Short mmCIF file of C-alpha atoms in Angstrom, two decimals:
data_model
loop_
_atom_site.label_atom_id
_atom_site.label_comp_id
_atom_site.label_asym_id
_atom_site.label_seq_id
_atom_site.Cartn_x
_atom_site.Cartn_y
_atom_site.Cartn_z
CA UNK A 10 74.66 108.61 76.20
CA UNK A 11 71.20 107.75 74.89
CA UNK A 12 69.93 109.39 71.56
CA UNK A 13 66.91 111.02 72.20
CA UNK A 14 65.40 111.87 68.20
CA UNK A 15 63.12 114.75 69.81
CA UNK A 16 66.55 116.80 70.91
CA UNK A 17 67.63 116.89 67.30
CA UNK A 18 64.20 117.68 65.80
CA UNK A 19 63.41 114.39 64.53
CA UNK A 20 60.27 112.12 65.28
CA UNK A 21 60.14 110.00 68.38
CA UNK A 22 59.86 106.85 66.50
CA UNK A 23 63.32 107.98 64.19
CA UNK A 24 65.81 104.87 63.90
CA UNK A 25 68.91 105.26 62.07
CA UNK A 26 69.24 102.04 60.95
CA UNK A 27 67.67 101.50 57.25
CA UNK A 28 63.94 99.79 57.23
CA UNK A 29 64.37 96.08 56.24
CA UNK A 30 62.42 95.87 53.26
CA UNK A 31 64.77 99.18 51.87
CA UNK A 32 68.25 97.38 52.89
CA UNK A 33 67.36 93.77 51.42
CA UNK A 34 66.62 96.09 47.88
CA UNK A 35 69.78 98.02 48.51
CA UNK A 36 71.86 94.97 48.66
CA UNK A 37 70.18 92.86 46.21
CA UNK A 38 72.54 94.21 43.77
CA UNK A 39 75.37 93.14 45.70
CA UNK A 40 74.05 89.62 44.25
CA UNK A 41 76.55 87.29 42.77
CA UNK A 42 76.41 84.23 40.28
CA UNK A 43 78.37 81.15 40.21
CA UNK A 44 77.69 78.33 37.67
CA UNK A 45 74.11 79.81 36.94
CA UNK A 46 73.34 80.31 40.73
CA UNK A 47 73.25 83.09 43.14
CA UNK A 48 75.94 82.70 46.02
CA UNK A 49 73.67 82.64 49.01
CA UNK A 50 74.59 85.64 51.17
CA UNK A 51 72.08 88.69 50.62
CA UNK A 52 69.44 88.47 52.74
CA UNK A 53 70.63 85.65 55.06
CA UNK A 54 72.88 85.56 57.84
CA UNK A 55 76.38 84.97 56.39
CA UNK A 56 77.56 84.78 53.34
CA UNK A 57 78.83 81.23 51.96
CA UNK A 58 81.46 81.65 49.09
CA UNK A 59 82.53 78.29 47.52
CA UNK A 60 85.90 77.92 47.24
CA UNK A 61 88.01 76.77 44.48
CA UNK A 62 89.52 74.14 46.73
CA UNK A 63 86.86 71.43 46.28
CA UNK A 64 84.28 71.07 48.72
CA UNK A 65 85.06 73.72 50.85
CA UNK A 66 83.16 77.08 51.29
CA UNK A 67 84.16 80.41 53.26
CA UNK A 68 81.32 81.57 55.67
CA UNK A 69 81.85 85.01 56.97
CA UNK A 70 79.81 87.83 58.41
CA UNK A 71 80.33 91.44 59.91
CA UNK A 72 78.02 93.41 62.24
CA UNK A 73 79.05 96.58 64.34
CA UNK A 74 76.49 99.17 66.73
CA UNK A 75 77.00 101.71 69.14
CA UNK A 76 77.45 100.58 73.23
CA UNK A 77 73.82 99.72 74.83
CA UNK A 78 75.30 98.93 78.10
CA UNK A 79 77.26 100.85 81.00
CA UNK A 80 80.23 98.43 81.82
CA UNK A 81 82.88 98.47 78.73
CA UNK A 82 83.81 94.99 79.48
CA UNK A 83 80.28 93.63 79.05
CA UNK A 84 79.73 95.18 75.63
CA UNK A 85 82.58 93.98 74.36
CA UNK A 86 81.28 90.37 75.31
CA UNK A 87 77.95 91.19 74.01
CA UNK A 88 79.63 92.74 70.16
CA UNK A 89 81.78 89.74 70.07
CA UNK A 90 78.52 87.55 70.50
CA UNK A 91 76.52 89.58 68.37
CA UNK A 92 79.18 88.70 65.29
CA UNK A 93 79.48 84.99 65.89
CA UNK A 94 75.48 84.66 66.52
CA UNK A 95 75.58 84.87 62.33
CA UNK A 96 77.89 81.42 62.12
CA UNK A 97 75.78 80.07 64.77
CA UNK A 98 72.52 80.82 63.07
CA UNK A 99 73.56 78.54 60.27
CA UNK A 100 74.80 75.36 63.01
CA UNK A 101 78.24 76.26 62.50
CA UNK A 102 79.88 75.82 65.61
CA UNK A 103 83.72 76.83 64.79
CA UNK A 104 84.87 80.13 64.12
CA UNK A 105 88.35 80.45 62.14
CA UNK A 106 89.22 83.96 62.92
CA UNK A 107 87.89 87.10 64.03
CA UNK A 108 88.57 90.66 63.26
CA UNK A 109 87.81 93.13 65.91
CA UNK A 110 86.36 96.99 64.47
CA UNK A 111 86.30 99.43 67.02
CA UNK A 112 85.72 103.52 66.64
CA UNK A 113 87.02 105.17 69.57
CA UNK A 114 85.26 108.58 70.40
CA UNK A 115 87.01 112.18 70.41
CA UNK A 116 84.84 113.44 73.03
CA UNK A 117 86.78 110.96 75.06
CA UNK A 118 89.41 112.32 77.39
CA UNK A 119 92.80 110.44 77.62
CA UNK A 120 91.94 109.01 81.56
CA UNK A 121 88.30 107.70 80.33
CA UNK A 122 89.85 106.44 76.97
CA UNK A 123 92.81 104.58 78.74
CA UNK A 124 90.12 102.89 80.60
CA UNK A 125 87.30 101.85 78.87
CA UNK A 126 88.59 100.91 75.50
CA UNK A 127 91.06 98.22 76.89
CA UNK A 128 87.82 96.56 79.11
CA UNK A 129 86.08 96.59 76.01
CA UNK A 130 88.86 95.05 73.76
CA UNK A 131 89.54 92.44 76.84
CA UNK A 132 85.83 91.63 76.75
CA UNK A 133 85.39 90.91 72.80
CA UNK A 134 88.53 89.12 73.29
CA UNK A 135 87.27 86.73 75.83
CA UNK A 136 83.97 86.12 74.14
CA UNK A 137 86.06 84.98 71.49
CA UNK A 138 88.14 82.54 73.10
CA UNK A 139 85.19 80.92 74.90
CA UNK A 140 83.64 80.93 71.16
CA UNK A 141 87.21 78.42 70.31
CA UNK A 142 88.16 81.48 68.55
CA UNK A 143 90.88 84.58 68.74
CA UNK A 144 91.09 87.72 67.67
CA UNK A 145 94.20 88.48 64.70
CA UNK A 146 93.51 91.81 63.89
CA UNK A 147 91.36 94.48 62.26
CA UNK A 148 90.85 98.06 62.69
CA UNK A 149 90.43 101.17 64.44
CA UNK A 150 89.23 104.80 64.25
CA UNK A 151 88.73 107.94 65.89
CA UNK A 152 84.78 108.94 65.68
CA UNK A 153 82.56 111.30 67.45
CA UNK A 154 81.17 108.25 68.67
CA UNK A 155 82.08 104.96 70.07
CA UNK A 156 81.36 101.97 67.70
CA UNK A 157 82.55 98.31 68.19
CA UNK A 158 81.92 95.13 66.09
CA UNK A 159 83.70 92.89 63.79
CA UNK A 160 85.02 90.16 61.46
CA UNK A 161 84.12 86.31 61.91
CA UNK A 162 85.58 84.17 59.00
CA UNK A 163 85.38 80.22 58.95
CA UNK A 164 86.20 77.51 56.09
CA UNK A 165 83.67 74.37 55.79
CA UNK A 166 82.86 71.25 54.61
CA UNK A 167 79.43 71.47 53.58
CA UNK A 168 78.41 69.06 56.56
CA UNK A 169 79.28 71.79 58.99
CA UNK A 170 76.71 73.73 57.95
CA UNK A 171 72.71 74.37 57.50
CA UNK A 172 71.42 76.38 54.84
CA UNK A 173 68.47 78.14 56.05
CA UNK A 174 65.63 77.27 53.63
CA UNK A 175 64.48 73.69 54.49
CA UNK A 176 61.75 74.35 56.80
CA UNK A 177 58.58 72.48 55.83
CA UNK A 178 54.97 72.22 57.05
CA UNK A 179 54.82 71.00 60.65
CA UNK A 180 57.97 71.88 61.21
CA UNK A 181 58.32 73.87 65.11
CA UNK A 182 59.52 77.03 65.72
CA UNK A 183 61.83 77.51 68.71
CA UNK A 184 63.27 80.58 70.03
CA UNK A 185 66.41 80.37 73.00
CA UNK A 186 66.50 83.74 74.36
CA UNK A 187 63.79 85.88 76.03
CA UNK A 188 62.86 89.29 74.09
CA UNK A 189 62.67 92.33 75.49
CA UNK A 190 66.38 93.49 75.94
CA UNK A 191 65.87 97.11 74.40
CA UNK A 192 63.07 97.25 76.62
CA UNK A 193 64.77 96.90 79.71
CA UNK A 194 68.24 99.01 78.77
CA UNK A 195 65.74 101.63 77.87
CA UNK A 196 63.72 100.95 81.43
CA UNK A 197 67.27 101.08 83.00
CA UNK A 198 68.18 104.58 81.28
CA UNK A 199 64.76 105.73 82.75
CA UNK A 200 65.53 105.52 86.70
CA UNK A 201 67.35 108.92 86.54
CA UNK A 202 64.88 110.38 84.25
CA UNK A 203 61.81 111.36 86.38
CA UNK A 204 59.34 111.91 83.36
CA UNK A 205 60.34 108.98 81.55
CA UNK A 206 60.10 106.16 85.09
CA UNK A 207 56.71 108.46 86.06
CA UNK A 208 55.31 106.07 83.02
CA UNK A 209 56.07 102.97 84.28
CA UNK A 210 56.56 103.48 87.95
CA UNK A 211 53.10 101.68 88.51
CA UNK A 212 53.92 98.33 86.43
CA UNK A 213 57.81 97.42 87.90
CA UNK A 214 59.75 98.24 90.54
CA UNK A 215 63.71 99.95 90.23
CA UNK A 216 64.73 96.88 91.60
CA UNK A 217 63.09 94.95 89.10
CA UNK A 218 64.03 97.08 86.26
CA UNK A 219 67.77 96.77 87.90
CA UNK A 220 66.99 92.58 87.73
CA UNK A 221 65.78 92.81 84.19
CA UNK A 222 68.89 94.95 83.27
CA UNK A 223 71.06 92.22 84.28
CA UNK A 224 69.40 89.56 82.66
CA UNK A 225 69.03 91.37 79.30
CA UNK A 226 72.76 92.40 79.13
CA UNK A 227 74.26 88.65 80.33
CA UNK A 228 71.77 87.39 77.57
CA UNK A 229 73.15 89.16 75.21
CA UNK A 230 76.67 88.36 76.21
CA UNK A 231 75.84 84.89 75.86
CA UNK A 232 77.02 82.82 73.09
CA UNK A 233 74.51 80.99 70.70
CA UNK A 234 77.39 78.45 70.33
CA UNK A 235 75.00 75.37 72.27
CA UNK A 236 72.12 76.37 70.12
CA UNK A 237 74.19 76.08 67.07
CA UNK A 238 75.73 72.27 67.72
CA UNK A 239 72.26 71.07 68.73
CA UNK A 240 70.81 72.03 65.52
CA UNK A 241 73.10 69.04 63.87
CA UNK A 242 71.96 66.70 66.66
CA UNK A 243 67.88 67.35 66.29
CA UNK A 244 68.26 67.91 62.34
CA UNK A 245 67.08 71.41 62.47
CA UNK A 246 65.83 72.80 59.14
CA UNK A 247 66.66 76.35 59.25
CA UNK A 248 67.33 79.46 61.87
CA UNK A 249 68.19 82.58 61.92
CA UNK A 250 69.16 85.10 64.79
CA UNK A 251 66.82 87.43 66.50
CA UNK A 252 68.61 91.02 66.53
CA UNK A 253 67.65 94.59 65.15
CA UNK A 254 64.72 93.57 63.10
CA UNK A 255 62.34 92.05 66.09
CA UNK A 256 61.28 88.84 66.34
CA UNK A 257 58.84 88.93 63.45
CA UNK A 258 61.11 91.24 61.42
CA UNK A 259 63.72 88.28 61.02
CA UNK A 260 60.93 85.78 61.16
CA UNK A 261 59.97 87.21 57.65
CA UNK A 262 63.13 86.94 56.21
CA UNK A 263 63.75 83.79 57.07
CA UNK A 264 60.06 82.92 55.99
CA UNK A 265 60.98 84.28 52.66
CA UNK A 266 64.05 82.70 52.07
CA UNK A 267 62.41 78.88 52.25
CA UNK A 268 61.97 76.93 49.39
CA UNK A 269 58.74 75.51 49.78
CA UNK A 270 55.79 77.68 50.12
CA UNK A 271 55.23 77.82 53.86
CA UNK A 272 54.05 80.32 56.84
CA UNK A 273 55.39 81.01 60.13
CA UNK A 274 52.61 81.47 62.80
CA UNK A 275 54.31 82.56 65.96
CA UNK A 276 51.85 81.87 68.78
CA UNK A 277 54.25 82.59 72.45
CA UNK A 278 56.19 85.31 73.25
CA UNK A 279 59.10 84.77 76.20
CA UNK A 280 59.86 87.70 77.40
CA UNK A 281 61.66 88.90 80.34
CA UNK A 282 59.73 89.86 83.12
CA UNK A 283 57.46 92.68 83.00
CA UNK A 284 58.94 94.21 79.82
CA UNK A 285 55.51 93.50 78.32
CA UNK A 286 53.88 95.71 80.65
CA UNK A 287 56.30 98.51 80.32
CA UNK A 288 55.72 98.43 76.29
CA UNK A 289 52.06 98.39 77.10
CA UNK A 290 52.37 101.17 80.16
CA UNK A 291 54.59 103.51 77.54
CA UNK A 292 51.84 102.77 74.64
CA UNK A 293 53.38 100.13 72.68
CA UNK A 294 57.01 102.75 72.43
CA UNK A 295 58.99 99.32 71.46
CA UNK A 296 56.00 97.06 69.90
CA UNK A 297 57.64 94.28 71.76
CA UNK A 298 54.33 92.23 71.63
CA UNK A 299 54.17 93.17 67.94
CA UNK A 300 57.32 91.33 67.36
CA UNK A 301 59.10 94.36 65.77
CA UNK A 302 61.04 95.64 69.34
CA UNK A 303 64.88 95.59 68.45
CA UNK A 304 67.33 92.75 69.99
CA UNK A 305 70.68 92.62 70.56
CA UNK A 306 72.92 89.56 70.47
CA UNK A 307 69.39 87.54 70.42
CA UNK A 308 68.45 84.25 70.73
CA UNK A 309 68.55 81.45 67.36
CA UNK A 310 65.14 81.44 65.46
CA UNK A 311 65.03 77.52 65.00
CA UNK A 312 62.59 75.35 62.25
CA UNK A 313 62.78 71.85 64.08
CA UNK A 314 61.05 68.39 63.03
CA UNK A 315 57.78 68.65 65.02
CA UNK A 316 59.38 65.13 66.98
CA UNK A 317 62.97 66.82 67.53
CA UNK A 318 61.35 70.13 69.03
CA UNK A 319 61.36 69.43 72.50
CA UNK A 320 63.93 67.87 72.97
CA UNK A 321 66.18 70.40 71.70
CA UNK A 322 64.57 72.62 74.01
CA UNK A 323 65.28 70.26 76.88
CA UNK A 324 68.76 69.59 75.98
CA UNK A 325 69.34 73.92 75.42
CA UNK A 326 68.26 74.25 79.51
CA UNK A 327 70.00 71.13 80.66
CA UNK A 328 73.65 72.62 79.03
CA UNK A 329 72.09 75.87 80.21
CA UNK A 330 71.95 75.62 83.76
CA UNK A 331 75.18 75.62 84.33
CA UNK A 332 76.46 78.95 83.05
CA UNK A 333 73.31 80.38 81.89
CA UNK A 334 71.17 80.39 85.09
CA UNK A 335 67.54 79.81 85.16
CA UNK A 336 66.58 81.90 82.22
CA UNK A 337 69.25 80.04 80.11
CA UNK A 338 66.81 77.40 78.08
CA UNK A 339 64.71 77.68 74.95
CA UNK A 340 60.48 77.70 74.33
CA UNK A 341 58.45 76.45 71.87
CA UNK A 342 56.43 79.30 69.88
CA UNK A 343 54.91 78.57 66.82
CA UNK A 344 54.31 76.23 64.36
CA UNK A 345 55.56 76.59 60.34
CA UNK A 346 52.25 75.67 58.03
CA UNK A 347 51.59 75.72 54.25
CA UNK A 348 51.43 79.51 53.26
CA UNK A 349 52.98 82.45 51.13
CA UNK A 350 56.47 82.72 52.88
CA UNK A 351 55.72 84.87 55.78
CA UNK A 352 55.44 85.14 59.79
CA UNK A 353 52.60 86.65 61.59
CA UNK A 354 51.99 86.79 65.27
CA UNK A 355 48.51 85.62 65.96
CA UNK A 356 46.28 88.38 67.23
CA UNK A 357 46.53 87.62 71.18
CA UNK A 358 49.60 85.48 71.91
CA UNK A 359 50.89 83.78 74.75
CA UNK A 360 53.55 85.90 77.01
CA UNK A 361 55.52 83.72 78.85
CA UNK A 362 57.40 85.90 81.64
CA UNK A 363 60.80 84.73 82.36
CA UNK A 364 62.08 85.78 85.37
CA UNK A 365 65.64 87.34 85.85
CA UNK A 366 68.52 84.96 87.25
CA UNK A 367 68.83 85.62 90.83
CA UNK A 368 64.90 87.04 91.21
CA UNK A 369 62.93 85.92 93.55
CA UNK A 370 60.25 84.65 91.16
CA UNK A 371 63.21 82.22 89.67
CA UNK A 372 63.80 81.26 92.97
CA UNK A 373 60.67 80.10 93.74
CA UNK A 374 59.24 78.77 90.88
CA UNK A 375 60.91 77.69 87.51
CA UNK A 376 57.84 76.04 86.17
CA UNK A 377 56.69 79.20 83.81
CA UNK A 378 59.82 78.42 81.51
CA UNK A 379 59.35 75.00 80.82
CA UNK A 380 59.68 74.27 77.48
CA UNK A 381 56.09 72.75 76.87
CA UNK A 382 54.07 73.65 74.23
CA UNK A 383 51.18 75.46 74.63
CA UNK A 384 47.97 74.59 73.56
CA UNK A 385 47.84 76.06 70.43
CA UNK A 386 50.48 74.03 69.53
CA UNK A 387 49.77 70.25 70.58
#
């Protein structure tokens, strides 16, 4: 069921999840030294813990959330994504082991318990296993509500992986999913509520909202496994993933974690299909334009050479078409420039609708997600 703050007295814009700038100070003091250095971890994606086996470093990372989608089987895919996306955000591209967490809910009767939580197991599962990876173990609880997530654990050679601080100026930024997934789980969630879909009845259609539904929960069920092995090939600098922060939330971090003194200046937004105007029609509920609308299992946040840029994007939709669909691919949508270690959006950007797999508009025309830069950036 959807939380609704204003049934439990709190402010419509209430999140439960800790502001960014308060967790990165919360954890700071989880900080750790070795040899005079901090172990890289807080702050980033994973954390990378040398090993006292020479040369070799663990890389591990946990995530869990609450389901965002109806079918059980889906967001158990789209958890199991959402874990590996960390290992993927640093070009690793192997995963050694996973551990699945999963809180099962006592509201749940035996009949709807016997039936969901095995689709939802089955799908984390075989997310896993198309990651090259399987599931060993881990844990589970009875909750008031249901939570799934988990454990991804890998050993390295320092080649396997990309530290996410190298980006310099010049360097491109590439994104390779569309935003705008709360957007339309939210929209979808609004077709049985009258006074909610009264808002945005006169920008999209149900059937579009159905379309976008779709689109946003088999992106987020997709793996950011291809992304991760062509950041080797086109000598990426550094990426992170796009999840509950927003676009321009995790831009930030990653802006701040770079060791020379550079800027992120984010000039295109893709976003799936009209979710733009339903932010805009519901005024600015998500600040998806902003950058600051939550993802899910997003796409990888990539610093490329300014020569290596599209190419990588041509390479993502060529491997893309095949399982992905259409909106499988990657744009160009910024530029990284000399500057004080942080992202901005300029003040009008570019939206770049990408159609849902199977729309009409993707049938007709696939032009409008080319991976071309725009102006701005040529």
């Amino acid at each position: 069921m959807h939380f609704k703050p204003e049934e439990h007295g709190l402010e419509r814009g209430f999140r439960l999840t800790v502001p960014q700038e308060a967790l990165l100070k919360l954890l700071w003091c989880l900080s750790v030294s070795v040899d005079g250095g901090v172990i890289p971890g807080v702050g980033i994606d994973c954390c990378v813990i040398p090993l006292r086996h020479g040369g070799l470093s663990l890389v591990q990372t946990t995530d869990f959330f609450y389901p965002l989608v109806e079918d059980p089987y889906m967001m158990g895919r789209i958890a199991c994504a959402n874990v590996l996306s960390d290992l993927y955000a640093m070009g690793i591209t192997e995963c050694d082991n996973m551990l699945m967490l999963l809180s099962v809910s006592q509201k749940m009767n035996d009949k709807d318990r016997e039936r969901v939580m095995p689709l939802m197991i089955r799908g984390f599962r075989d997310a896993a296993e198309e990651g090259g990876t399987s599931v060993t173990g881990g844990q589970t609880v009875i909750n008031p509500w249901i939570i799934i997530g988990g454990v991804a654990s890998v050993v390295c050679q320092p080649n396997e992986f990309i530290m996410p601080h190298g980006a310099v100026p010049g360097d491109v930024l590439v994104l390779t999913k569309p935003l705008g997934t709360q957007v339309a789980v939210n929209a979808h969630q609004w077709l049985d509520q009258p006074e909610r879909w009264n808002k945005i009845k006169l920008v999209i259609t149900k059937e579009e909202v159905k379309e976008a539904y779709q689109e946003a929960m088999f992106s987020m069920a997709t793996l950011n496994r291809t992304a991760a092995g062509l950041m080797h090939k086109f000598q990426a600098h550094a990426a992170t993933d796009v999840t509950g922060f927003g676009l321009l939330g995790h831009a930030n971090n990653l802006a701040a974690q770079q060791r020379n003194e550079v800027a992120f200046v984010i000039h295109n937004l893709p976003i799936i299909a009209k979710m733009a105007a339903i932010s805009k029609a519901c005024g600015n509920l998500f600040n998806l334009v902003q950058g600051t609308s939550a993802e899910t299992s997003g796409g990888l946040l990539v610093c490329l050479p300014r020569e290596q840029a599209a190419k990588f994007c041509s390479e993502m939709k060529s491997q893309s078409s095949g399982g992905q669909g259409v909106a499988g691919g990657a744009w160009i949508i910024g530029i990284v420039e000399k500057g004080d270690r942080r992202a901005r959006i300029i003040d009008k950007p570019r939206i770049i609708e990408v159609p849902p797999r199977g729309s009409q508009a993707t049938n007709q025309d696939n032009s409008s997600i080319s991976p071309t830069p725009s102006p701005n950036l040529s």
